[in-house]
CSV table of C-alpha atoms and ligand atoms in Angstrom, one decimal:
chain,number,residue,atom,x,y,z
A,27,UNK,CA,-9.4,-17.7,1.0
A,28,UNK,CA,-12.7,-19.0,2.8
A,29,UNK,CA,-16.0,-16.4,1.9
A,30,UNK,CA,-16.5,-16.6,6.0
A,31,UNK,CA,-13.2,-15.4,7.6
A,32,UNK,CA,-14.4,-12.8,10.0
A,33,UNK,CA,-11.0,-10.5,8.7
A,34,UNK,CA,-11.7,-7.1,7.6
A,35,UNK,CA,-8.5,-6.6,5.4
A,36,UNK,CA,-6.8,-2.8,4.3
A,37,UNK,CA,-7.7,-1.1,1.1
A,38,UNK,CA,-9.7,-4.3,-0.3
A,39,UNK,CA,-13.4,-4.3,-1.4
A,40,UNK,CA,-15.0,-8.0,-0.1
A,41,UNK,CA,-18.0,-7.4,-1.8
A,42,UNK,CA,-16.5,-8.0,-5.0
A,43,UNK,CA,-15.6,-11.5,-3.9
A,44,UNK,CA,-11.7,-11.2,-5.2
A,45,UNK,CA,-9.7,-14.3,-3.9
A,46,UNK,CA,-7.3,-13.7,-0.7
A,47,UNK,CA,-4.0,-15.8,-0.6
A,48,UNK,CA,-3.3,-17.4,2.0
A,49,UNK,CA,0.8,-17.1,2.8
A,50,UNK,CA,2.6,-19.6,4.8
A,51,UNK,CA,5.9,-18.9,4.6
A,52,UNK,CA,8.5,-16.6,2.7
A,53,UNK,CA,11.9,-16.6,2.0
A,54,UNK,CA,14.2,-13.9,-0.2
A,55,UNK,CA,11.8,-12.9,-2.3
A,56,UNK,CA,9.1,-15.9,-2.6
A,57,UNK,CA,5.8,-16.2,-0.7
A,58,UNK,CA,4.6,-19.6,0.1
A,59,UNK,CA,1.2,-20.0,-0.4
A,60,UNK,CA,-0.9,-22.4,1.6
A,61,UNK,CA,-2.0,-24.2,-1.7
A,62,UNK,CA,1.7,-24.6,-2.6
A,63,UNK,CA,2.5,-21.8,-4.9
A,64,UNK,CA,5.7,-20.0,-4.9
A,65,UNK,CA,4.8,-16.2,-5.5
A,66,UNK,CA,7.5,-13.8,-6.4
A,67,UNK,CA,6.6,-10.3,-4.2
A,68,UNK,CA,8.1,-7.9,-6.5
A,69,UNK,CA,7.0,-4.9,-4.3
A,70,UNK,CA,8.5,-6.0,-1.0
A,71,UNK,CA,5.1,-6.6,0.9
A,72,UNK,CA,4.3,-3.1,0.1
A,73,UNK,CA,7.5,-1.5,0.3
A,74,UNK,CA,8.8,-2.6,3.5
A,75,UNK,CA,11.1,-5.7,3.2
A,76,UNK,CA,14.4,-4.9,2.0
A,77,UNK,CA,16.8,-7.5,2.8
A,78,UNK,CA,14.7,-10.6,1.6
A,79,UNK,CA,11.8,-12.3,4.1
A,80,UNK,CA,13.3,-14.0,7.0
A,81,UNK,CA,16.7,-12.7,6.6
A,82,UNK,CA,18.4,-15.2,9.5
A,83,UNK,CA,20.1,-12.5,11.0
A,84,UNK,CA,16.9,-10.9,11.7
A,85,UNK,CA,14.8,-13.4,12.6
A,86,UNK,CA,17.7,-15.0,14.9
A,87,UNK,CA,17.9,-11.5,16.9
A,88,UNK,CA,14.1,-11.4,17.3
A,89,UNK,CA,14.2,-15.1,18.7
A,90,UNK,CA,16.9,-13.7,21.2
A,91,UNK,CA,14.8,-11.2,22.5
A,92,UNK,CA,12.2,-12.2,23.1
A,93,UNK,CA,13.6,-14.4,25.2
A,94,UNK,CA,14.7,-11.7,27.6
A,95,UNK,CA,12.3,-8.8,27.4
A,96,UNK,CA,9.3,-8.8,25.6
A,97,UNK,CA,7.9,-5.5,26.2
A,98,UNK,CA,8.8,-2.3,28.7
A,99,UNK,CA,7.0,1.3,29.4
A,100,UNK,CA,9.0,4.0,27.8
A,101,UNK,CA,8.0,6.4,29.6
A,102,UNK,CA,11.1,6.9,32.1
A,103,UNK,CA,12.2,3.6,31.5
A,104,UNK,CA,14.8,2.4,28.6
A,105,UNK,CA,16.6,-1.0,27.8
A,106,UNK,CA,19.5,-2.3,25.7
A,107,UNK,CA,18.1,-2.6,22.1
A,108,UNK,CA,16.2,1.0,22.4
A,109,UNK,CA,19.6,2.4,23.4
A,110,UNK,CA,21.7,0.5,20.9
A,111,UNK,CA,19.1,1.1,18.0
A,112,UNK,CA,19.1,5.3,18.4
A,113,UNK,CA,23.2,5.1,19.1
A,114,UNK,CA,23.3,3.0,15.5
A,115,UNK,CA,21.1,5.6,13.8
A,116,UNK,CA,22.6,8.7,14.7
A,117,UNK,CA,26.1,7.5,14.0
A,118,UNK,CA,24.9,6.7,10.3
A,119,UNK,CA,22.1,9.3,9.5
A,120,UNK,CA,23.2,13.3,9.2
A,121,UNK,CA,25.2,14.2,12.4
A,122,UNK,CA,22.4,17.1,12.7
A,123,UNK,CA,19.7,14.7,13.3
A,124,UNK,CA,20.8,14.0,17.2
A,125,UNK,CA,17.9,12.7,18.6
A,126,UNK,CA,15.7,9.7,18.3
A,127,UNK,CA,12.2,9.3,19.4
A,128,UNK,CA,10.3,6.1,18.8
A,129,UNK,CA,6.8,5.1,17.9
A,130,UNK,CA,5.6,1.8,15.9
A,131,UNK,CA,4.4,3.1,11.9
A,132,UNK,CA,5.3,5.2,9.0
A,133,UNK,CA,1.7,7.3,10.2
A,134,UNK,CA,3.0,7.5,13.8
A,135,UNK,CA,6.2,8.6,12.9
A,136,UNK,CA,4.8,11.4,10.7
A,137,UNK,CA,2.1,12.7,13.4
A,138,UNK,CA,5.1,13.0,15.7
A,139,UNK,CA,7.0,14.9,13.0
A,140,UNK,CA,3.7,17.3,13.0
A,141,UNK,CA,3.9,17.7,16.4
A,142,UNK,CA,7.1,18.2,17.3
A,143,UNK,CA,7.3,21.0,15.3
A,144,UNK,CA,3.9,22.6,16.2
A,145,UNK,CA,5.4,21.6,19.5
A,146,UNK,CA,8.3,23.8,18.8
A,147,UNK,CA,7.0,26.9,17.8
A,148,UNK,CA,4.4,26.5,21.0
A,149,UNK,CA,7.1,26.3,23.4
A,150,UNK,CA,9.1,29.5,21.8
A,151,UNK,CA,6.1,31.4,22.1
A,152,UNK,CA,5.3,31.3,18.6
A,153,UNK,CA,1.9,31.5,16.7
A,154,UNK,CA,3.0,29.4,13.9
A,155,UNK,CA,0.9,25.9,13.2
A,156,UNK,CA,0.3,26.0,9.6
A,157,UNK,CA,1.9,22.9,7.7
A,158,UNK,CA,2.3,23.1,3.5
A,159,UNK,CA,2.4,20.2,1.6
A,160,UNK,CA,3.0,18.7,-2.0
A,161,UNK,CA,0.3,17.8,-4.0
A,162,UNK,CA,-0.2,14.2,-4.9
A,163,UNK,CA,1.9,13.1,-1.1
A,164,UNK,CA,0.9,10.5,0.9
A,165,UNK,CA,2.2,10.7,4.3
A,166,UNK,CA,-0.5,8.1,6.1
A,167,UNK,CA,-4.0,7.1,7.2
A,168,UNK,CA,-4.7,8.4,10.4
A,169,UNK,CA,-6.8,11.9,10.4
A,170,UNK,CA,-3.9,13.7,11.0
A,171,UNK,CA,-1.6,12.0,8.4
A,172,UNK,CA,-4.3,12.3,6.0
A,173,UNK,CA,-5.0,16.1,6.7
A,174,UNK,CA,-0.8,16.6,4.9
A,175,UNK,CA,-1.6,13.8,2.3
A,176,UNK,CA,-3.6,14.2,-1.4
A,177,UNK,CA,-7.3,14.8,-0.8
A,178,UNK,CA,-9.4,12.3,-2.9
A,179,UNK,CA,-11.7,9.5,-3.0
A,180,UNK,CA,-9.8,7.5,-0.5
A,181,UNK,CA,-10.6,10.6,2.4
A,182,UNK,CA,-13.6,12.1,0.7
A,183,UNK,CA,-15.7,10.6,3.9
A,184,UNK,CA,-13.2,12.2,6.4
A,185,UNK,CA,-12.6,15.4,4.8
A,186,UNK,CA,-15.1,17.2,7.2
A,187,UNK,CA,-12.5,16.4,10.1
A,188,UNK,CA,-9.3,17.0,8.1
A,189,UNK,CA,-7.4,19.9,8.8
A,190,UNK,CA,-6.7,22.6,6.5
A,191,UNK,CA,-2.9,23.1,4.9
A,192,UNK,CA,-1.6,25.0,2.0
A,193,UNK,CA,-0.6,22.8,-1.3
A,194,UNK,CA,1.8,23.5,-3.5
A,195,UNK,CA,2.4,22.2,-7.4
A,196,UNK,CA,4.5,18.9,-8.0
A,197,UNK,CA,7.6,19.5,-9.3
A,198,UNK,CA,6.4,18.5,-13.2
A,199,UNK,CA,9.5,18.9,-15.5
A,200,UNK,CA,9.5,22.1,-16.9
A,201,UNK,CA,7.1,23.7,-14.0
A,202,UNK,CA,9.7,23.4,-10.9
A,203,UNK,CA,9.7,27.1,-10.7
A,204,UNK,CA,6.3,27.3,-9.7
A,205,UNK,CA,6.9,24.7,-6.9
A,206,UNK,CA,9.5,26.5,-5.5
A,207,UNK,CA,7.3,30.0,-5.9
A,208,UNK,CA,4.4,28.4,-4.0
A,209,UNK,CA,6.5,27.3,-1.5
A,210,UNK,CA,8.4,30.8,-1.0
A,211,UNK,CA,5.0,32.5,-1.3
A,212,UNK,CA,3.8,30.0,1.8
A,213,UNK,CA,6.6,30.4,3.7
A,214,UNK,CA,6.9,34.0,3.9
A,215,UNK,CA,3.5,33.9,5.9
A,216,UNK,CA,4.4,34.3,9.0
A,217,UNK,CA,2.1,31.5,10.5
A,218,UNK,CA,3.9,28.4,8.8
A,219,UNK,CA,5.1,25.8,10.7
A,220,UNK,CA,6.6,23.4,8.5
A,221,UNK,CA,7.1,22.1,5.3
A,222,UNK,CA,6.5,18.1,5.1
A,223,UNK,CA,8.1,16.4,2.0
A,224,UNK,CA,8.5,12.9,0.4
A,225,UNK,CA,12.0,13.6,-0.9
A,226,UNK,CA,12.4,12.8,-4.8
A,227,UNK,CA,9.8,10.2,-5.1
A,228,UNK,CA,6.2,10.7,-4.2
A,229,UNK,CA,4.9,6.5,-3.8
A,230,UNK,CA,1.2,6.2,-3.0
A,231,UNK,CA,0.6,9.7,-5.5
A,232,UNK,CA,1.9,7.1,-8.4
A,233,UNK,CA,5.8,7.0,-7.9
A,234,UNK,CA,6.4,10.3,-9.4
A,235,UNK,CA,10.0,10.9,-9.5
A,236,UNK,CA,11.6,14.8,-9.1
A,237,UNK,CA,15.2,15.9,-9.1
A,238,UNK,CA,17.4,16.2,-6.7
A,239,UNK,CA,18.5,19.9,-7.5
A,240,UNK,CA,14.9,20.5,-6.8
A,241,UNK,CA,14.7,18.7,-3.3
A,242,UNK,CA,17.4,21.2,-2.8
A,243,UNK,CA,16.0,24.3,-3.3
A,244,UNK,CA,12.6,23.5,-1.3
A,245,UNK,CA,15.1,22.8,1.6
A,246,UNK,CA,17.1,26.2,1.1
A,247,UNK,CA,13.8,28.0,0.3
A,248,UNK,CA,12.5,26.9,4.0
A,249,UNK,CA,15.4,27.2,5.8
A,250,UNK,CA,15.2,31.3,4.9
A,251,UNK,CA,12.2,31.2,6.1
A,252,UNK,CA,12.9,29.5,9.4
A,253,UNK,CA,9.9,27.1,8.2
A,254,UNK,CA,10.6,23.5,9.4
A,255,UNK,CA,11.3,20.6,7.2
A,256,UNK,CA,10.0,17.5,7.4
A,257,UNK,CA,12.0,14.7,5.0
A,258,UNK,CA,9.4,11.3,5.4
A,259,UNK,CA,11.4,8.6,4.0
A,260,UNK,CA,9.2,6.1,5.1
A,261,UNK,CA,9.1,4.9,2.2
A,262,UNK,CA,12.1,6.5,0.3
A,263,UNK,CA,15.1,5.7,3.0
A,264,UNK,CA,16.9,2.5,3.8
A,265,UNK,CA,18.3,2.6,0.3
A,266,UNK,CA,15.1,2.2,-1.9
A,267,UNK,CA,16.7,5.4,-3.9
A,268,UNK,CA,19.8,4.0,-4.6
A,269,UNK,CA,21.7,6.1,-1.3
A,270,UNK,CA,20.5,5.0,2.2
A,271,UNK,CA,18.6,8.1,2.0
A,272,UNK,CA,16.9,10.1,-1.1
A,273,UNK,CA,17.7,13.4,0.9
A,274,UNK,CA,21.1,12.3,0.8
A,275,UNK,CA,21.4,13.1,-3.2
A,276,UNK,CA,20.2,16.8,-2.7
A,277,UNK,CA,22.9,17.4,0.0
A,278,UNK,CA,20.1,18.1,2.3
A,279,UNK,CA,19.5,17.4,6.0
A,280,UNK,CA,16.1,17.7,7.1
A,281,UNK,CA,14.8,19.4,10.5
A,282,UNK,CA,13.0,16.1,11.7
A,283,UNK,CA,13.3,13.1,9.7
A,284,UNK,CA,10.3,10.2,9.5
A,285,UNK,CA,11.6,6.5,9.1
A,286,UNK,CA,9.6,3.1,9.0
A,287,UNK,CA,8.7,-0.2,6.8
A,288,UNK,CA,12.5,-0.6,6.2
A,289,UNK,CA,13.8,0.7,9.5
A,290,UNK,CA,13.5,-3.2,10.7
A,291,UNK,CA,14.5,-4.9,7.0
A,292,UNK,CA,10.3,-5.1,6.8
A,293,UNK,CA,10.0,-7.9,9.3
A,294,UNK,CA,8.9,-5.5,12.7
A,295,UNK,CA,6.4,-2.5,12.9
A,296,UNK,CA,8.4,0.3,14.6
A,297,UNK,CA,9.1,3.5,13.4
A,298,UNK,CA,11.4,6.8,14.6
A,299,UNK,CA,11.1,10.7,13.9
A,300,UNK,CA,14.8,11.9,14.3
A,301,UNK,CA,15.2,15.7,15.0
A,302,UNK,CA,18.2,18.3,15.1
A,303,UNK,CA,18.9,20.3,18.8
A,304,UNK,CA,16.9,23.1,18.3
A,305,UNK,CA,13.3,20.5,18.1
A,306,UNK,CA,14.9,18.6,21.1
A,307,UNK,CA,15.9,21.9,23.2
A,308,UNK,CA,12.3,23.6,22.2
A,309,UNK,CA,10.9,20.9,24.4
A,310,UNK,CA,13.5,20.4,27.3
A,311,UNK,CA,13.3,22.1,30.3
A,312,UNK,CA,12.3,22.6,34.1
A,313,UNK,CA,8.8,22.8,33.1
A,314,UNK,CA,6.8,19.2,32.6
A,315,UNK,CA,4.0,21.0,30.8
A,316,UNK,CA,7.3,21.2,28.1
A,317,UNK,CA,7.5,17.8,27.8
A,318,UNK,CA,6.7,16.4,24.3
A,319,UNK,CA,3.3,15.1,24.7
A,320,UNK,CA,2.6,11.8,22.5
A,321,UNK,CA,3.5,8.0,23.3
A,322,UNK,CA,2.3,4.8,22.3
A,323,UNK,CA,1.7,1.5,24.2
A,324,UNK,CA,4.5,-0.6,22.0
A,325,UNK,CA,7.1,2.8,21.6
A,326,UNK,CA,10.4,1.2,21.5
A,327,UNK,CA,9.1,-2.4,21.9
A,328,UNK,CA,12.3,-4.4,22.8
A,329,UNK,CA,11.9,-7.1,20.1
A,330,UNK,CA,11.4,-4.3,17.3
A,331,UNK,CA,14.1,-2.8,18.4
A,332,UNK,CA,16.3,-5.9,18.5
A,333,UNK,CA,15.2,-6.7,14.2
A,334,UNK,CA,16.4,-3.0,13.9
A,335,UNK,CA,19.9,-3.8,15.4
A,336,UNK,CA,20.2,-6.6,13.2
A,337,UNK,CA,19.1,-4.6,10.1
A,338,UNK,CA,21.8,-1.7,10.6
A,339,UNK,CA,24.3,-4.9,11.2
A,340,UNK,CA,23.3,-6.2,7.7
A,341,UNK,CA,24.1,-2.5,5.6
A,342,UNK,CA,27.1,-2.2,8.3
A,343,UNK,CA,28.2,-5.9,7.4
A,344,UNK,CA,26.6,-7.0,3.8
A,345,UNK,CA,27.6,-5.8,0.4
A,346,UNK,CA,24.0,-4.1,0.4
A,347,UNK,CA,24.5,-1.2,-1.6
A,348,UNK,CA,26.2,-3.1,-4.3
A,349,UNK,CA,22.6,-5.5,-4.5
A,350,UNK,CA,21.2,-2.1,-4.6
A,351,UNK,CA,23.2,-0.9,-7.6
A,352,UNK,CA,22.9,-4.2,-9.8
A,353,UNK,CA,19.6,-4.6,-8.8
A,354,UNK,CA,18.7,-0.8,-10.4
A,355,UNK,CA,20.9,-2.0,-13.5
A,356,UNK,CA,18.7,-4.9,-13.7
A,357,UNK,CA,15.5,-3.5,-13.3
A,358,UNK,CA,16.7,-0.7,-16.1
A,359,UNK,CA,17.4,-3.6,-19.0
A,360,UNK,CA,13.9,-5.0,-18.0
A,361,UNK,CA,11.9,-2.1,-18.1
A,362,UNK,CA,13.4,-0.6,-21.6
A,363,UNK,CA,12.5,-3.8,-23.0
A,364,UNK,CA,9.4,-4.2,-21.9
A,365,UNK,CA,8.9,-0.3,-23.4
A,366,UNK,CA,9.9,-1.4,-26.5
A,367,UNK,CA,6.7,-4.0,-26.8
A,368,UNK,CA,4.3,-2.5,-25.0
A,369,UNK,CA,2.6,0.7,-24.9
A,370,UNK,CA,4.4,2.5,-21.6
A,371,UNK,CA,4.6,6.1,-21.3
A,372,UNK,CA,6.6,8.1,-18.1
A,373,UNK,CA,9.3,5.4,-18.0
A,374,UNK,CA,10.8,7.1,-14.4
A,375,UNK,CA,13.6,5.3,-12.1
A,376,UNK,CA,15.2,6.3,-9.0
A,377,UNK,CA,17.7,3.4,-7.5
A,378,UNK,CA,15.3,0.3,-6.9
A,379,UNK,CA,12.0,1.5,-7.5
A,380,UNK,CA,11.1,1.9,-11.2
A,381,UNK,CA,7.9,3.0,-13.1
A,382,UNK,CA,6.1,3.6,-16.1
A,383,UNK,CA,2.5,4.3,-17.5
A,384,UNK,CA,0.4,1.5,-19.1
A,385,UNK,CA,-1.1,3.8,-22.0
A,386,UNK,CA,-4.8,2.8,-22.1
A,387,UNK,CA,-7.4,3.2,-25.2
A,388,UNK,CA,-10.0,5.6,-23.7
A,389,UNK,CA,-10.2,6.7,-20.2
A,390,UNK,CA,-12.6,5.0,-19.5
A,391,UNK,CA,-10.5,2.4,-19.0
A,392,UNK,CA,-8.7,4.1,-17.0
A,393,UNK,CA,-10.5,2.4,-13.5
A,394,UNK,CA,-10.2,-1.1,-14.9
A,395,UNK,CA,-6.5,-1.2,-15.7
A,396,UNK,CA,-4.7,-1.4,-12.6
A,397,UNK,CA,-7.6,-4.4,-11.3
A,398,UNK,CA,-7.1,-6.2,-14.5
A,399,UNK,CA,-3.2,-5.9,-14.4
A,400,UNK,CA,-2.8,-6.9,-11.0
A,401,UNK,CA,-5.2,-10.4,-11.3
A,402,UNK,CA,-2.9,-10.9,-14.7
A,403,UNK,CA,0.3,-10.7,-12.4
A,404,UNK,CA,-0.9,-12.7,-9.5
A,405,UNK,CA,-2.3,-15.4,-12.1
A,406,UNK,CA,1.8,-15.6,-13.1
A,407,UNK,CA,2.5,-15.9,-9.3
A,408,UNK,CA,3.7,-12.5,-9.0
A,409,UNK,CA,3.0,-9.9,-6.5
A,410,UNK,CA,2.3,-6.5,-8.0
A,411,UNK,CA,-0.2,-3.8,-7.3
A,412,UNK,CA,-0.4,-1.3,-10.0
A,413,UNK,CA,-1.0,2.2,-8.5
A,414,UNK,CA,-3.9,3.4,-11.5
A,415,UNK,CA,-2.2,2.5,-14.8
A,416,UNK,CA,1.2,2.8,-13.3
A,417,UNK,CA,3.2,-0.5,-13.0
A,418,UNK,CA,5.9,-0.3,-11.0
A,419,UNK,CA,8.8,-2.3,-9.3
A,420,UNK,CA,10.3,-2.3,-6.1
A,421,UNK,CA,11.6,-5.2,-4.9
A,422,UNK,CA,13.5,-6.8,-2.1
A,423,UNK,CA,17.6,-6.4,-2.7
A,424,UNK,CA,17.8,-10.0,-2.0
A,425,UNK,CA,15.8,-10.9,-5.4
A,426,UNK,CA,17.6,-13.5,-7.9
A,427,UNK,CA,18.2,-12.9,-11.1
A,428,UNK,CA,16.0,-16.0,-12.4
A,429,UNK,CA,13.1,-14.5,-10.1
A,430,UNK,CA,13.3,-11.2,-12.2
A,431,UNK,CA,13.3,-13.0,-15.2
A,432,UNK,CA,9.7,-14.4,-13.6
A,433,UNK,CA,8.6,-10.5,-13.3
A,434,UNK,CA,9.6,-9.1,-16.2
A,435,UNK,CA,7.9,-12.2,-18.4
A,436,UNK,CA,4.6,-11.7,-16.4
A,437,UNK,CA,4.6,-8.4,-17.2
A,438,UNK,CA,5.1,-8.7,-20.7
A,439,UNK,CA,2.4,-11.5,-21.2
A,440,UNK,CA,0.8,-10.1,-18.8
A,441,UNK,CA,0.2,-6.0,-20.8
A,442,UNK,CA,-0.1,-8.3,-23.9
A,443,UNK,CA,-3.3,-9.9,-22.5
A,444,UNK,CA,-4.8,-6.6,-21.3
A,445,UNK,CA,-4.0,-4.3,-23.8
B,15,PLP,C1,3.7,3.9,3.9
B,15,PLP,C2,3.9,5.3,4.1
B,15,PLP,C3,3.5,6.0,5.3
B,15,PLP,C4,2.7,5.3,6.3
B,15,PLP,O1,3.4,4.3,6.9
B,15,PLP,P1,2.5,3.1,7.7
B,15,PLP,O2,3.6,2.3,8.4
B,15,PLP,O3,1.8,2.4,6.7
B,15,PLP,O4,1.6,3.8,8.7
B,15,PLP,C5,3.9,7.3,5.4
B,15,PLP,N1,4.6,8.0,4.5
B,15,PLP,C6,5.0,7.4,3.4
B,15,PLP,C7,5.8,8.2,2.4
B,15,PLP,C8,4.7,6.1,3.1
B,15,PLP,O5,5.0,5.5,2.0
C-alpha cells in the first residue's frame, strides 16, 4: 500500500519497502484485495479462522449484539452471551475443566494460565513459582508470555526483563526419553509450579509435530509431582489437529486450559483459560485479598462473546469434523506430490495443519528462503508465510477443492522458481 500510511504493522520490517495488501473483503477462504485480486489465505489469517471468513452465522450474531449491548464491566457484572459462552464450553471441553475465566488473546489467556497457578500455590501457602517449558514453544508476545516461549532473536532486546524457567528437550523421535527425564528431573524440585505445553504441535517453533503417547506421559509425569499443567491450544484446539482438541488424542485433561484465534471461528479477539476445582477453590474464599487478581477492559466483551455462541452452534450444528477429515486427506495427496518434485525433507501432518522442509543448497540460504518463498506465493495470489524453510498449510475447513488446487500449483511453481 501507500509508502505514507502512518500504520506500524506486526512482525514486518518497512524499511525494506515490501508491498502491503490492502484487503477489502473476504469470503470462505478468498481475500479481496482492494486492486481486485482474489487471494487464497491458505493459513487462515494466521491460524485463527476456521469456519471460512464471514461465516453468516457469525457475522449475523455479531450484528445482533451489538445491537443490544455493546460492552459491560466484568467485574461483578455478567450478561447473556458471557453466561451462555462458558455453559457451551464446559458442556463440550473435559468435564474437569469447570470453570471459565475470560480475557481478549491467545497471550492473555496464557498470562492468566501463569497466574492462576502461581496464584494457586500462593494461596495454599506454598513457595512454588517456577514454570518449565519446551524448547522451541511459543506461547505469546507480552514479557511474561515471552519469558515461557523460545528465547531468540525475536526477544534478544527483552531478555534482560524476561524471567527465568527451566527448558526441557523437544520430543525429537528417537530422544523422547530425555524429554520426559528433564521434565521428571524439574518436577521433583520442589519449587515448580507448572508445566506449560503446546500439546502435539509446537506452531511458531516451525510446526514440529510429537506423539501423542508422548503428550501423555509429560501429563502423568506432572501430575506425580503435583506440578500443574498448562495445555495452550491456542493455536492447536478448535479442531486444527484433527479432534476439537490435540490433548484429546493423548487421553489427557489439562489443569488449566488456554483457548483463542479459533475460539470465535477467527472473526472476534477473545480468549478463555479454563481450570479444574482445585485452581478455582485455591482462589475462593472469605478473604478478597484471595481473589484472582487480573482483568482486562474488553474481558467478556458482549459481541465477542456473541461470535463464540455462534461458533460452538456451527461444530454443534455443521458436519465440521467431517471438512476436517477430508480436508487432512486432501492436504495429504497434495503434499506427497509436491515431495515427489521438489526437494522437501520432515514431511509432518497432524489433522489440518501439514508441513515439510524446503531443503536449501548452503545455509546460507537458509535466511532468504522463507522471504523468497512467500513473495513467490503471494505473486500466485496465495497467502502463505513460511516459518524459516518450513512451508506449511493450515487452512480454513471451509476451503474448496478448486482453491487447493490454486495452493498446491503455487507451491509447486512456486519451489521450482526458488530452488
Ligand atoms: C498465537 C499463539 C499465542 C498468542 O495468541 P495471540 O492471540 O496472538 O496473543 C499463544 N500461544 C500459541 C500456541 C499461539 O499459537
Amino acid at each position: 500500500m501507500t509508502e505514507r500510511s502512518p500504520v506500524w504493522h506486526p512482525f514486518h520490517q518497512h524499511g525494506l519497502g515490501e508491498d502491503i495488501p490492502l484487503v477489502e473483503r473476504a469470503e470462505g477462504a478468498i481475500l479481496h484485495t482492494a486492486d481486485g485480486r482474489q487471494v487464497v489465505d491458505a493459513i487462515s489469517s494466521w491460524w485463527v479462522t476456521t469456519h471460512g471468513h464471514n461465516h453468516p452465522r457469525i457475522i449475523e450474531a455479531i450484528q445482533a449484539q451489538a445491537a443490544k449491548l455493546d460492552q459491560l464491566i466484568f467485574a461483578g457484572w455478567t450478561h447473556q452471551p458471557a453466561e451462555d459462552l462458558a455453559r457451551g464450553l464446559t458442556a463440550i471441553m473435559p468435564p474437569e475443566l469447570k470453570h471459565v475465566f475470560f480475557s481478549d488473546s491467545g497471550s492473555t489467556a496464557v498470562e492468566v494460565a501463569l497466574k492462576m497457578a502461581l496464584g494457586f500455590w500462593a494461596n495454599r501457602g506454598e513457595a512454588r513459582h517456577r514454570i518449565v517449558v519446551m524448547e522451541h514453544s511459543y506461547h505469546g508476545d507480552t514479557i511474561g508470555t515471552m519469558s515461557v516461549g523460545e528465547r531468540g532473536i525475536f526477544n534478544r532486546a527483552y531478555s534482560p526483563l524476561l524471567f527465568d524457567v527451566e527448558t526441557i528437550p523437544f520430543p525429537h523421535v528417537g530422544r523422547e526419553q530425555a524429554t520426559l527425564d528433564a521434565l521428571h528431573a524439574a518436577c521433583k524440585r520442589g519449587d515448580t509450579a507448572a508445566f506449560i505445553v503446546e500439546p502435539l504441535v509446537l506452531g511458531a517453533g516451525g510446526m514440529l509435530t510429537y506423539p501423542a503417547t508422548v503428550l501423555r506421559r509429560l501429563r502423568e509425569t506432572c501430575a506425580s509431582h503435583d506440578v500443574l499443567f498448562i495445555a495452550d491450544e491456542v493455536m492447536t484446539g478448535w479442531g486444527r489437529t484433527g479432534t476439537l482438541l490435540a490433548c484429546e488424542q493423548a487421553g489427557v485433561v489439562p489443569d488449566i486450559l488456554c483457548l483463542a484465534k479459533g475460539l470465535t471461528g477467527g472473526s472476534m479477539p477473545l480468549a478463555v483459560t479454563m481450570a479444574t476445582a482445585p485452581i478455582y477453590d485455591a482462589h475462593y474464599s472469605t478473604d478478597r485479598a484471595k481473589m484472582f487478581f487480573h482483568s482486562s477492559s474488553f474481558t467478556a466483551n458482549p459481541i465477542a462473546c456473541a461470535a463464540a455462541n455462534a461458533n460452538l452452534a456451527i461444530w454443534r450444528e455443521e458436519p465440521v469434523m467431517e471438512r476436517i477429515a477430508t480436508l487432512a486427506e486432501a492436504e495429504a495427496i497434495g503434499f506427497a506430490k509436491l515431495a515427489e518434485r521438489h526437494s522437501l525433507t520432515n514431511l509432518r501432518q497432524c489433522g489440518t495443519i501439514i508441513a515439510a522442509d524446503v531443503v536449501v543448497p548452503d545455509e546460507g540460504y537458509l535466511s532468504e528462503i522463507g522471504p523468497r518463498l512467500k513473495a513467490g506465493f503471494f505473486a500466485r495470489d496465495i497467502l502463505l508465510r513460511p516459518l524459516g524453510n518450513t512451508v506449511y498449510l493450515m487452512p480454513p475447513y471451509s476451503i474448496t477443492d478448486a482453491e487447493l488446487v490454486r495452493v498446491f500449483s503455487a507451491i509447486d511453481e512456486t519451489l521450482a522458481e526458488v530452488l
